[in-house]
Short mmCIF file of C-alpha atoms (C1' of nucleotides) in Angstrom, two decimals:
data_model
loop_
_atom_site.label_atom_id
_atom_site.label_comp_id
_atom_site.label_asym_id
_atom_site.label_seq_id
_atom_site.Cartn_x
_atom_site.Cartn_y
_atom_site.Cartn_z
CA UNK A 20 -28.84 -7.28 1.47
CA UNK A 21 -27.22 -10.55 1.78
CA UNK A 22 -28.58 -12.51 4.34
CA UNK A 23 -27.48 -15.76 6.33
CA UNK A 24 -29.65 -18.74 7.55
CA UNK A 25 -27.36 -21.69 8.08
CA UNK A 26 -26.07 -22.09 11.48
CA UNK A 27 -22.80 -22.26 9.62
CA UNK A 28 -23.43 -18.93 7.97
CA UNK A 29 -24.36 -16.77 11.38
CA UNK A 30 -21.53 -18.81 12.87
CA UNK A 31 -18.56 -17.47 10.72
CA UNK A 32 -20.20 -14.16 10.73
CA UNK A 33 -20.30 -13.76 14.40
CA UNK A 34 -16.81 -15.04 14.17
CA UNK A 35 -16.05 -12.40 11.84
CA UNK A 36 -17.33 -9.85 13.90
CA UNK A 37 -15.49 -10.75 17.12
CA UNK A 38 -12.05 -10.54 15.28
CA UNK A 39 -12.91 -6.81 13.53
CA UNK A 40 -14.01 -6.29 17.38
CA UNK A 41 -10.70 -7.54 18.76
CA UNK A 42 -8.69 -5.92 16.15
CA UNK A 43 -10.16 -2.84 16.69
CA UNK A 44 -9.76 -2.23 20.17
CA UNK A 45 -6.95 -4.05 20.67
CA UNK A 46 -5.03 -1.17 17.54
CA UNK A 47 -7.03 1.50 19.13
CA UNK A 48 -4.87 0.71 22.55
CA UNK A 49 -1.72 -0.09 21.74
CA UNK A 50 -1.48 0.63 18.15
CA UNK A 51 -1.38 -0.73 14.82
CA UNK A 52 1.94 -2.38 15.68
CA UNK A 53 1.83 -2.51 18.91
CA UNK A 54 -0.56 -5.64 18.74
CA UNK A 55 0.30 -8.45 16.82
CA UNK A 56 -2.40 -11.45 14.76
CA UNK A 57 -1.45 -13.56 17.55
CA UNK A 58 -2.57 -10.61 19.89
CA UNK A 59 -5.93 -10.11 17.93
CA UNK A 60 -6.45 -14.05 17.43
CA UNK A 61 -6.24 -14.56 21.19
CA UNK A 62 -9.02 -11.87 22.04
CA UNK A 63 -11.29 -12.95 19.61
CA UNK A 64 -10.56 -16.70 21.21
CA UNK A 65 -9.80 -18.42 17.63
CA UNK A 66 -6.43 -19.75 16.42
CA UNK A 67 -3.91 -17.32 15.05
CA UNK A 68 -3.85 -19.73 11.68
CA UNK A 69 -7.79 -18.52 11.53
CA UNK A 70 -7.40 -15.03 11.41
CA UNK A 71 -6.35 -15.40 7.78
CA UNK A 72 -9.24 -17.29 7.02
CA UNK A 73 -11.06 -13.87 7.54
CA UNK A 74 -9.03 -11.78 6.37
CA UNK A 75 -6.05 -11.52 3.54
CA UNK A 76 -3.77 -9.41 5.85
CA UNK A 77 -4.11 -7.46 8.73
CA UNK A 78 -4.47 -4.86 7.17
CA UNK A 79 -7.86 -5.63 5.54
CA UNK A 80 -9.61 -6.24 9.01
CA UNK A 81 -9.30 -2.19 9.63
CA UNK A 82 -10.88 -1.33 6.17
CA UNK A 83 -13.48 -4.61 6.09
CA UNK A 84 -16.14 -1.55 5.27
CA UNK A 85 -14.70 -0.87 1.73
CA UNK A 86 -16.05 -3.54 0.16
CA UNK A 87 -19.63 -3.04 1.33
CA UNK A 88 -19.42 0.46 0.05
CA UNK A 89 -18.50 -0.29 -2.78
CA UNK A 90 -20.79 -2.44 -3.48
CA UNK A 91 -23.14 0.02 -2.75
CA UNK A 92 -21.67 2.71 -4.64
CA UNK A 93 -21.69 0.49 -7.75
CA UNK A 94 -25.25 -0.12 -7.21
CA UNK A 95 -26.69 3.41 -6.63
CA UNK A 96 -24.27 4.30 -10.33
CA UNK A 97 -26.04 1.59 -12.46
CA UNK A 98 -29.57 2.90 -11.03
CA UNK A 99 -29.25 6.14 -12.09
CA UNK A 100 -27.04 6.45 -14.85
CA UNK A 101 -26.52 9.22 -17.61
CA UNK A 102 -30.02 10.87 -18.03
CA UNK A 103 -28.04 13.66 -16.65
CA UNK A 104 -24.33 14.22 -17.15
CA UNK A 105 -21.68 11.49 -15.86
CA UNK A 106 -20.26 14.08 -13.40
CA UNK A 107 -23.88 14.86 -11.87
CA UNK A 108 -24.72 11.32 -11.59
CA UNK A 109 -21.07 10.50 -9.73
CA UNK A 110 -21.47 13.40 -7.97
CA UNK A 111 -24.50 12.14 -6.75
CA UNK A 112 -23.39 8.02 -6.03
CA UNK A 113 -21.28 9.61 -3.86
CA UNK A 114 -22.82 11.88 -1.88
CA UNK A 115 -25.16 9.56 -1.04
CA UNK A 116 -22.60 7.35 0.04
CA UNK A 117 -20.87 9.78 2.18
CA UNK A 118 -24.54 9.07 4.62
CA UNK A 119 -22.96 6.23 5.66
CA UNK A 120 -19.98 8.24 7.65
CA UNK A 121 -22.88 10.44 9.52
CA UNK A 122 -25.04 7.33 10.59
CA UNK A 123 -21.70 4.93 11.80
CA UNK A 124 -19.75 8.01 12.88
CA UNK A 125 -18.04 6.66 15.84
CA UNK A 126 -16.93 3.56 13.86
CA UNK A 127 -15.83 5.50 11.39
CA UNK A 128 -13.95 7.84 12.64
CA UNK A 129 -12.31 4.71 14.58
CA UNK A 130 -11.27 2.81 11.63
CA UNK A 131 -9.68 6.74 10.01
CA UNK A 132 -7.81 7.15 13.02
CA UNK A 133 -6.08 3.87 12.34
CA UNK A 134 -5.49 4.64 8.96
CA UNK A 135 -3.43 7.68 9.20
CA UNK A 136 -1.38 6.83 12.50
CA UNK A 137 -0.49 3.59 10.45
CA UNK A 138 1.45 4.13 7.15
CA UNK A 139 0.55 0.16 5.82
CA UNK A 140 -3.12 0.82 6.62
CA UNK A 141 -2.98 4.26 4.60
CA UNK A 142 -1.11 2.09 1.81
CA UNK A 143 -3.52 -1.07 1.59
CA UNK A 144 -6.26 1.79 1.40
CA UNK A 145 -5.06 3.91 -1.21
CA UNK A 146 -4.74 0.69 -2.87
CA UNK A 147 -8.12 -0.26 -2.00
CA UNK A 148 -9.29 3.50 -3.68
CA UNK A 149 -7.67 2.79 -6.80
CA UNK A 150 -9.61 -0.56 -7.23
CA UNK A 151 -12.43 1.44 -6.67
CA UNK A 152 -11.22 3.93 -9.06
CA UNK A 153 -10.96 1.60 -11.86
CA UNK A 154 -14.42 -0.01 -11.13
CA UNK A 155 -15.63 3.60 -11.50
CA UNK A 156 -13.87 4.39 -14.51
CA UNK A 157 -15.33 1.16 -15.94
CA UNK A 158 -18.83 2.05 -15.46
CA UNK A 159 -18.49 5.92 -16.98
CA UNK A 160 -16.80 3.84 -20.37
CA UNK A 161 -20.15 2.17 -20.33
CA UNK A 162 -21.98 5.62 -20.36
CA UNK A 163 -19.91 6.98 -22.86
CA UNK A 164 -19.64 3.82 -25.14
CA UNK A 165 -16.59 4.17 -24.87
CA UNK A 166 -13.74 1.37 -23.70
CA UNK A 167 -12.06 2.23 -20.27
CA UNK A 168 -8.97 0.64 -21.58
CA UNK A 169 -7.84 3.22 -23.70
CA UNK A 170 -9.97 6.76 -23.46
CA UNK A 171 -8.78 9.03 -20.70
CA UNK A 172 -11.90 11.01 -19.94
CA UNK A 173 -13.45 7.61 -17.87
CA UNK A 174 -9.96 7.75 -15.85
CA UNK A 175 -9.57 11.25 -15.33
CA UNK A 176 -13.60 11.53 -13.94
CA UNK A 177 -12.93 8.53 -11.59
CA UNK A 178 -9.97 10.01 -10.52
CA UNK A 179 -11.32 13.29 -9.67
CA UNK A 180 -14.32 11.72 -7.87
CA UNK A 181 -11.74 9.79 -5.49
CA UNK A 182 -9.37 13.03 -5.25
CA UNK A 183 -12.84 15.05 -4.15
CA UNK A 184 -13.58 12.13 -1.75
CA UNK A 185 -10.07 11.87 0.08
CA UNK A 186 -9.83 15.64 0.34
CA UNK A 187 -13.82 15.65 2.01
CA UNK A 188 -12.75 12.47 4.07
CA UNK A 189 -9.50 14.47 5.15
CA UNK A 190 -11.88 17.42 5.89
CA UNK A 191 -13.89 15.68 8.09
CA UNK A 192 -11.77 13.90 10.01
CA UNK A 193 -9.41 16.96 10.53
CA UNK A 194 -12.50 18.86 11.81
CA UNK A 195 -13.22 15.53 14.57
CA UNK A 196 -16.07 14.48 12.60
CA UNK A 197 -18.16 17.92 13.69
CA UNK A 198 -19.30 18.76 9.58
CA UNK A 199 -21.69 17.06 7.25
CA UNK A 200 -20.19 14.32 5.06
CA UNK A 201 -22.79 14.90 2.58
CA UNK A 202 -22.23 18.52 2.41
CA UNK A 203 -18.50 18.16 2.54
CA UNK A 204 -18.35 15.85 -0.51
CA UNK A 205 -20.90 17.84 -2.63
CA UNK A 206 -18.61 20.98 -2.04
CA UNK A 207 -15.34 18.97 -3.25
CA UNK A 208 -17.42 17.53 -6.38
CA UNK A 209 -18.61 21.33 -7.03
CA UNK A 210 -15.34 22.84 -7.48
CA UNK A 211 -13.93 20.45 -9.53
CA UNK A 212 -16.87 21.13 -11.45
CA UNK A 213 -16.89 24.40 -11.91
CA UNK A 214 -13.31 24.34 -13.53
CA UNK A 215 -9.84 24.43 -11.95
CA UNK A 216 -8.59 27.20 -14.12
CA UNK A 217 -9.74 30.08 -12.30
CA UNK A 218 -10.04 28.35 -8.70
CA UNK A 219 -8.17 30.41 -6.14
CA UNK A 220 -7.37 33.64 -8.55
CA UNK A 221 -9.11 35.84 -6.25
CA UNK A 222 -10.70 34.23 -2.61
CA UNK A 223 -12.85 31.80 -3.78
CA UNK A 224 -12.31 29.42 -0.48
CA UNK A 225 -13.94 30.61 2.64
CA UNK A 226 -16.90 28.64 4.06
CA UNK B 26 22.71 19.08 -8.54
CA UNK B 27 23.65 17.08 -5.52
CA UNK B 28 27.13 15.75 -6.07
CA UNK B 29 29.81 13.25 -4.57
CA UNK B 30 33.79 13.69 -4.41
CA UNK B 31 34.76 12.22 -1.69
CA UNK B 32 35.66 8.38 -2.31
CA UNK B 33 33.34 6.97 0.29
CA UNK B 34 30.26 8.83 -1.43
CA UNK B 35 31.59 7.93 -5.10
CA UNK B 36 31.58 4.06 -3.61
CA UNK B 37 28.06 4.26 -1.43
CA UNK B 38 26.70 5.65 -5.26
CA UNK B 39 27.92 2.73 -7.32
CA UNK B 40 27.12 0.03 -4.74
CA UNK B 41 23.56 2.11 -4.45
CA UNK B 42 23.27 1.61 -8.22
CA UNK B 43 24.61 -1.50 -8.28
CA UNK B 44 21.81 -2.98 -5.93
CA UNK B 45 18.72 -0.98 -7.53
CA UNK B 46 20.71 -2.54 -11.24
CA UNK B 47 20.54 -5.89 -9.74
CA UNK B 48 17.17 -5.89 -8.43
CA UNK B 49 15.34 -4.66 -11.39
CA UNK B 50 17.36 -7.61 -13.82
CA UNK B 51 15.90 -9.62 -11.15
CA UNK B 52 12.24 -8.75 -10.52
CA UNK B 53 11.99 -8.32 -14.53
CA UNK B 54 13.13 -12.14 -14.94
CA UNK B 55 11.41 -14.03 -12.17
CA UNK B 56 9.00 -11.60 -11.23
CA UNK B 57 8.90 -9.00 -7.46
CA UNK B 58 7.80 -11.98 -5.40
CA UNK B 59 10.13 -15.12 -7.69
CA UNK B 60 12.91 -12.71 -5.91
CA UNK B 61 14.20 -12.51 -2.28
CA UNK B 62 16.09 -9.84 -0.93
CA UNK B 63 18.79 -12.46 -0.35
CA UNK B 64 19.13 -13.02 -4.20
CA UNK B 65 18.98 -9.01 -5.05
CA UNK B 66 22.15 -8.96 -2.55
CA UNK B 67 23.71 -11.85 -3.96
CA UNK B 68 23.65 -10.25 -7.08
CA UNK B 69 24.73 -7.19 -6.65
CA UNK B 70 27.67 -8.66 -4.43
CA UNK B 71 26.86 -6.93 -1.12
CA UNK B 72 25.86 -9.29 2.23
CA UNK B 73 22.01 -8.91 2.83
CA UNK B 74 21.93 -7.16 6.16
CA UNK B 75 23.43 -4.57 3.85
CA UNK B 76 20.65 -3.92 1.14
CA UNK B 77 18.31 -2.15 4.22
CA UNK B 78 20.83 0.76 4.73
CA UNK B 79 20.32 2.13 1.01
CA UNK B 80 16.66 1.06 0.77
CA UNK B 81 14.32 0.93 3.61
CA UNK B 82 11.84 -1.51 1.88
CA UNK B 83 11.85 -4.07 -0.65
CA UNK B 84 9.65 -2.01 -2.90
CA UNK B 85 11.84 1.34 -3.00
CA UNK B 86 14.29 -0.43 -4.56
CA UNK B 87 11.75 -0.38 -7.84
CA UNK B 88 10.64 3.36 -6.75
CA UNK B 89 14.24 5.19 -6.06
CA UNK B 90 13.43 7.69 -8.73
CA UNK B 91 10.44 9.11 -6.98
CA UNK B 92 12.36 11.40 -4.63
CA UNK B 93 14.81 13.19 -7.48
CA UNK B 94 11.76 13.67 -9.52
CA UNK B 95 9.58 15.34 -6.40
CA UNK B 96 12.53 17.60 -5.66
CA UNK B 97 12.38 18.86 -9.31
CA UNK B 98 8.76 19.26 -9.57
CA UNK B 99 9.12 21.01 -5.93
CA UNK B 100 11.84 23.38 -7.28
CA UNK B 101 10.14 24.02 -10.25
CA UNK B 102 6.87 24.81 -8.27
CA UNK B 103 9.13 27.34 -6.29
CA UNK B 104 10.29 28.99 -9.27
CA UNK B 105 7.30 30.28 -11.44
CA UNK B 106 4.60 30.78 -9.07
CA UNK B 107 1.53 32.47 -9.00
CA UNK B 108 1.78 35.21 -11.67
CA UNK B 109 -0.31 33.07 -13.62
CA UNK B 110 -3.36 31.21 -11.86
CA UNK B 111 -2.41 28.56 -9.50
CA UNK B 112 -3.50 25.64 -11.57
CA UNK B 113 -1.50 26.61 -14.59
CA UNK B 114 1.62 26.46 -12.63
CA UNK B 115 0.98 23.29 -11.39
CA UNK B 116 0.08 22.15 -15.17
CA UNK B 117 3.47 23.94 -16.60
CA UNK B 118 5.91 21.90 -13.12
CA UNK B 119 4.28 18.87 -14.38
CA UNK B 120 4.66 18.92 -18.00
CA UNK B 121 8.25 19.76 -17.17
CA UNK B 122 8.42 16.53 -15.00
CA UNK B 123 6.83 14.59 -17.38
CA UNK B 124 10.12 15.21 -19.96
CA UNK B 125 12.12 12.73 -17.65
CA UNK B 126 9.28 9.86 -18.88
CA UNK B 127 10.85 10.65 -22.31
CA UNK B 128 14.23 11.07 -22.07
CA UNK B 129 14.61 7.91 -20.11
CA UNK B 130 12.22 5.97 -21.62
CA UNK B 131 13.78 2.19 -21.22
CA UNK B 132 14.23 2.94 -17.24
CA UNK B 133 10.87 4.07 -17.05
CA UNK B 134 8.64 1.32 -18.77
CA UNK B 135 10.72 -1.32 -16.96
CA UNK B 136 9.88 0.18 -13.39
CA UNK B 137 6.47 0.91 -14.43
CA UNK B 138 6.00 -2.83 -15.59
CA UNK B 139 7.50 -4.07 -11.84
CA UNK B 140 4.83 -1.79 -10.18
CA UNK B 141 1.72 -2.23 -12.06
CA UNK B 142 2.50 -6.51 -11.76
CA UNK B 143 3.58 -6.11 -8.22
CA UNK B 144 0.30 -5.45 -5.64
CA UNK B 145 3.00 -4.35 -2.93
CA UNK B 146 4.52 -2.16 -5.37
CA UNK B 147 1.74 -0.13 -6.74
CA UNK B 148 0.64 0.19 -3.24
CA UNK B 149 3.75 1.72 -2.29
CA UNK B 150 3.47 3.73 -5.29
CA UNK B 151 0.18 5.45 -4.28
CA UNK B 152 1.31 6.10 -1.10
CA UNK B 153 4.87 8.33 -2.24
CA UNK B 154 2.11 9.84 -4.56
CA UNK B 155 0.14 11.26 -1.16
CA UNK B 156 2.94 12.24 0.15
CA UNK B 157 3.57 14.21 -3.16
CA UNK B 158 -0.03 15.45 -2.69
CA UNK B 159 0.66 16.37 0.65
CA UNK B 160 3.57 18.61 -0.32
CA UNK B 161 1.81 19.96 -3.60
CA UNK B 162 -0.93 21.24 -1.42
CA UNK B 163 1.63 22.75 0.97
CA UNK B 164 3.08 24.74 -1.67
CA UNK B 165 -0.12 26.24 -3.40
CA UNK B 166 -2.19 26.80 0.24
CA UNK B 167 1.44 29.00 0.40
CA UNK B 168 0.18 30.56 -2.81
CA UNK B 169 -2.89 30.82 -1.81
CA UNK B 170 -2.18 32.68 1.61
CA UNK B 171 -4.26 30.29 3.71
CA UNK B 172 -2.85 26.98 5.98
CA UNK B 173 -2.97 23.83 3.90
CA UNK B 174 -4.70 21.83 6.76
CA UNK B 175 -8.06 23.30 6.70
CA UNK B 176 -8.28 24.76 3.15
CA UNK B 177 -10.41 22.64 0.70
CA UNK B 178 -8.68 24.14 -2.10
CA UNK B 179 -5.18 23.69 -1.97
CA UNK B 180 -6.13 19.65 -1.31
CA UNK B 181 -8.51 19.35 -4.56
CA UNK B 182 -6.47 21.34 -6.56
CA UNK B 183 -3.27 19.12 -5.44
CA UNK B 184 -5.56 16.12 -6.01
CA UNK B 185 -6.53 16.85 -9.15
CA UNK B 186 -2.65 17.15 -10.94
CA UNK B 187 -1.73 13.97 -8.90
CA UNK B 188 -4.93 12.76 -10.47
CA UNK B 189 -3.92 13.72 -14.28
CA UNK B 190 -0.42 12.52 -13.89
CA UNK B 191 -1.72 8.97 -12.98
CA UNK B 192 -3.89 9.06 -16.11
CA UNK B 193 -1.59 10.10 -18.02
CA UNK B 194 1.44 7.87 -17.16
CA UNK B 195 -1.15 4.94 -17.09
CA UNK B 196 -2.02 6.26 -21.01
CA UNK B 197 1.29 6.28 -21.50
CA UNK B 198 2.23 2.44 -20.33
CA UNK B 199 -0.90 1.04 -21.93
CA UNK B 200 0.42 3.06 -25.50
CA UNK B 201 3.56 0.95 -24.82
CA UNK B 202 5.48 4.33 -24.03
CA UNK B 203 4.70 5.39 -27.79
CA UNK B 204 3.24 9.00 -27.32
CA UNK B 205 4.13 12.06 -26.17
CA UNK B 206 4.16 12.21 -22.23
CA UNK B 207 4.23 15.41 -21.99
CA UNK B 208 1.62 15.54 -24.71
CA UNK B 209 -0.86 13.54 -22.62
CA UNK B 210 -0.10 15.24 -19.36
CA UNK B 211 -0.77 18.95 -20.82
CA UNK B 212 -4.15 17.08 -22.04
CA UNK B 213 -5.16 15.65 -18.85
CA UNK B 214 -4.95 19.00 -17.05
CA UNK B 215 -6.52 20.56 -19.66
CA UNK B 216 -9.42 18.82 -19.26
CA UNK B 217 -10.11 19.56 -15.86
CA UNK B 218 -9.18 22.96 -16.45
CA UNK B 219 -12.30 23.21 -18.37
CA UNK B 220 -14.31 21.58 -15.67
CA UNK B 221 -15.96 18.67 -15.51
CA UNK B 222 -19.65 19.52 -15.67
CA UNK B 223 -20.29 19.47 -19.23
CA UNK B 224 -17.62 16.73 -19.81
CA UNK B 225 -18.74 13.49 -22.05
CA UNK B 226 -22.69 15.15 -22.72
CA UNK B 227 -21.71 15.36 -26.16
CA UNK B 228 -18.41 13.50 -27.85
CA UNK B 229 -15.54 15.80 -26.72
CA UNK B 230 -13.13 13.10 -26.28
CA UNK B 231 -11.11 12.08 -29.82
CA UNK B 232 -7.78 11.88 -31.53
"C1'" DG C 21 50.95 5.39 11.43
"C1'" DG C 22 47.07 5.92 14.22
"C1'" DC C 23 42.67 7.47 15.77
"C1'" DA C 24 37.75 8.64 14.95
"C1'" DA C 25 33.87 8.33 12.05
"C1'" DA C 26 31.26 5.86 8.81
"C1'" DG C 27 30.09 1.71 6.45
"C1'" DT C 28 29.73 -3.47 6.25
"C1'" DT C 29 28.71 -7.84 7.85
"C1'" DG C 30 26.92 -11.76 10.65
"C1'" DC C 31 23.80 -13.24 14.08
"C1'" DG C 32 19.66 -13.81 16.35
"C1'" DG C 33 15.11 -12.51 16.74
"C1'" DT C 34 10.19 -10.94 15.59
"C1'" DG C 35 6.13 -11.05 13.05
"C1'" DA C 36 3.22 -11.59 8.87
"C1'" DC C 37 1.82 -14.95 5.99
"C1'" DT C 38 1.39 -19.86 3.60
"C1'" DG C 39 0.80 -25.02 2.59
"C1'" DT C 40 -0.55 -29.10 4.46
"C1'" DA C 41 -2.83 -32.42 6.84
"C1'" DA C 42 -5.35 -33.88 10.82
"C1'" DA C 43 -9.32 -32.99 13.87
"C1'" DG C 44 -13.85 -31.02 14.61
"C1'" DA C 45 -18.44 -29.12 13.28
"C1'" DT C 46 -22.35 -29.04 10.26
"C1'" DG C 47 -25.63 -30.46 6.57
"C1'" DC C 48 -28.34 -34.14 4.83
"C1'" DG C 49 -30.11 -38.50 3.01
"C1'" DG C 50 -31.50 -42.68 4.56
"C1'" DC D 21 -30.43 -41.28 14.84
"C1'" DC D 22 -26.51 -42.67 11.94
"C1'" DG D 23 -23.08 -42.11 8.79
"C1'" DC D 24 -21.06 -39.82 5.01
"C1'" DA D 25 -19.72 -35.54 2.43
"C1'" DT D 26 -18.49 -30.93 3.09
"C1'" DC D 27 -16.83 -27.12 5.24
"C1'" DT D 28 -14.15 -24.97 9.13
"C1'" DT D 29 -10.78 -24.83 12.57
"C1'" DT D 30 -6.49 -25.88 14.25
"C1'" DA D 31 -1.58 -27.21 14.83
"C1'" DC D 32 2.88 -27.45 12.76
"C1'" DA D 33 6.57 -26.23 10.15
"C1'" DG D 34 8.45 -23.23 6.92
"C1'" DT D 35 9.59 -18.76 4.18
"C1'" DC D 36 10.69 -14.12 3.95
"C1'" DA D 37 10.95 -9.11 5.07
"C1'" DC D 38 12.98 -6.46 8.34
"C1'" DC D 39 15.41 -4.88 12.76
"C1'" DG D 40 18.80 -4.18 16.74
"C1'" DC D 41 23.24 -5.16 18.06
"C1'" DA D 42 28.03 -5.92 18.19
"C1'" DA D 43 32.21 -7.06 15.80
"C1'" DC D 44 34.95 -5.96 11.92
"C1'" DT D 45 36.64 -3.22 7.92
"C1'" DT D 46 37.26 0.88 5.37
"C1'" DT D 47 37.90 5.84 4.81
"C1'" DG D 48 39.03 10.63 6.33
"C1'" DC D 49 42.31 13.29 8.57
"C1'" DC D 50 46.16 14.64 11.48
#
DNA sequence: GGCAAAGTTGCGGTGACTGTAAAGATGCGG
DNA sequence: CCGCATCTTTACAGTCACCGCAACTTTGCC
């Protein structure tokens, strides 16, 4: 997608890289807290001052995939919008985003371990989700002609399309990564579909 | 419910109040960040080494409420189970929570200003909400017979009213605290209730 | 009054983050 | 190839949240 050619460019990116590298190992070991900037800045052989040149906090260097995905979420929602209902088509945005966790398993599953041992990673990335969430509710207003600002249906669709991907994110890492993201996600997204009212009167649950 | 007679407990509750009185004067008139910790205590007359052994962070100063209102909705959730189907308890605890946005009104938009201006705030915010999530799901995989950490359901489902109370309270704030919040919870969980498949095809959204 | 438990305060330290300004690298026209 | 503009890195000094510790004060109780 976006593409460098300056030896300034491939520069800061490999730059870039060798501080996620650093940071990740390095939390991996000894922790989120148990390694410091000055820690991370000294493995990836830059000044400490630099680090936050790359990064807003360091926080941001564990979830430096959000944005990406996002970006690509974004995209595959304006493709296909509401030929079909705005449910089907999130339902769908997001499933095919949830390839991504199959195809960079390891580094995913990496980057969630961090997450939940560290309770200002989870925060900055429930934080992250709810920028997302908005973003999302922004584009179903457009679907609906509607403005995001003040309808609830854009907010409460968003909002169940991040609840169904925590819970299939949760699922997967709680099973060590074994299931199918896809598969996981499209479950989640089914059930909410199908109506909460009756879910769980008799055993509706079992895989 | 929980109450004080002793003096030191009658004196830890006014200086308590007298801190979380202090900081929210202060945060409303210069702003979370235009305020140190150091003022907050000068303020509320106590030395600032002090101000961590009521509040562990900065931020749950603004957020002290959270933990009465999760032991109600908790209580409540204990009371009226599943008779009815597990998702209309969990719509009836909430509405009942949702009174408090009413009856304290003032308290209520004030805080709710602090956190959605504050980045560190809201982020704290989301993450007492997972933790609310967490114990939500606890209570209706209980229900439900099966162990909250592998169950789909009891996650989704927990999701989901976390998900409705954030749309509605964000309804609320952007209404300037005019309508109903109880009103606009019961709405939110209704529509999920119905399911989201078919929601938005045709205009299903008005007053 | 006097002793134990609990609460307060001051001190010193750590670590994330920021503004600033100087030094270094890169891009580019001549 | 040089020199100038631009961008990047770095060092330095400062702010602020937060913590462990040890002295000091207050309260509970006999």
């Amino acid at each position: 997608m976006s593409e460098s050619n300056s030896l300034r460019e491939r520069k800061k990116e490999r730059t870039r890289r060798a501080i996620e590298r650093a940071a990740l190992d390095l939390f991996e070991e000894r922790g989120f807290d148990g390694a410091t900037v000055d820690d991370v800045a000294a493995a990836a052989d830059i000044a400490p001052r630099t680090f936050f040149h790359y990064f807003p906090s360091k926080e941001d260097v564990v979830l430096a995939d959000y944005a990406g995905r996002l970006e690509q979420l974004v995209a595959t929602l304006r493709e296909g919008p509401a030929d079909e209902s705005p449910w089907r088509a999130l339902r769908a945005a997001f499933v095919a985003v949830s390839a991504d966790y199959e195809s960079q398993r390891a580094q995913m599953l990496r980057r969630f371990r961090i997450i939940s041992s560290a309770p200002s990673v989870g925060a900055r990335s429930l934080q992250l989700q709810a920028d997302w969430e908005t973003t999302v509710a922004g584009i179903v207003a457009g679907w609906l002609g509607t403005d995001s600002e003040l309808q609830i249906v854009p907010r409460l669709l968003a909002g169940a399309a991040l609840s169904a991907m925590r819970a299939s994110m949760a699922l997967w890492l709680a099973g060590g990564g074994k299931a199918s993201p896809p598969e996981l996600m499209a479950r989640c997204f089914d059930l909410l579909d199908a109506g909460l009212g009756e879910v769980g009167v008799s055993a509706t649950s079992s895989p």
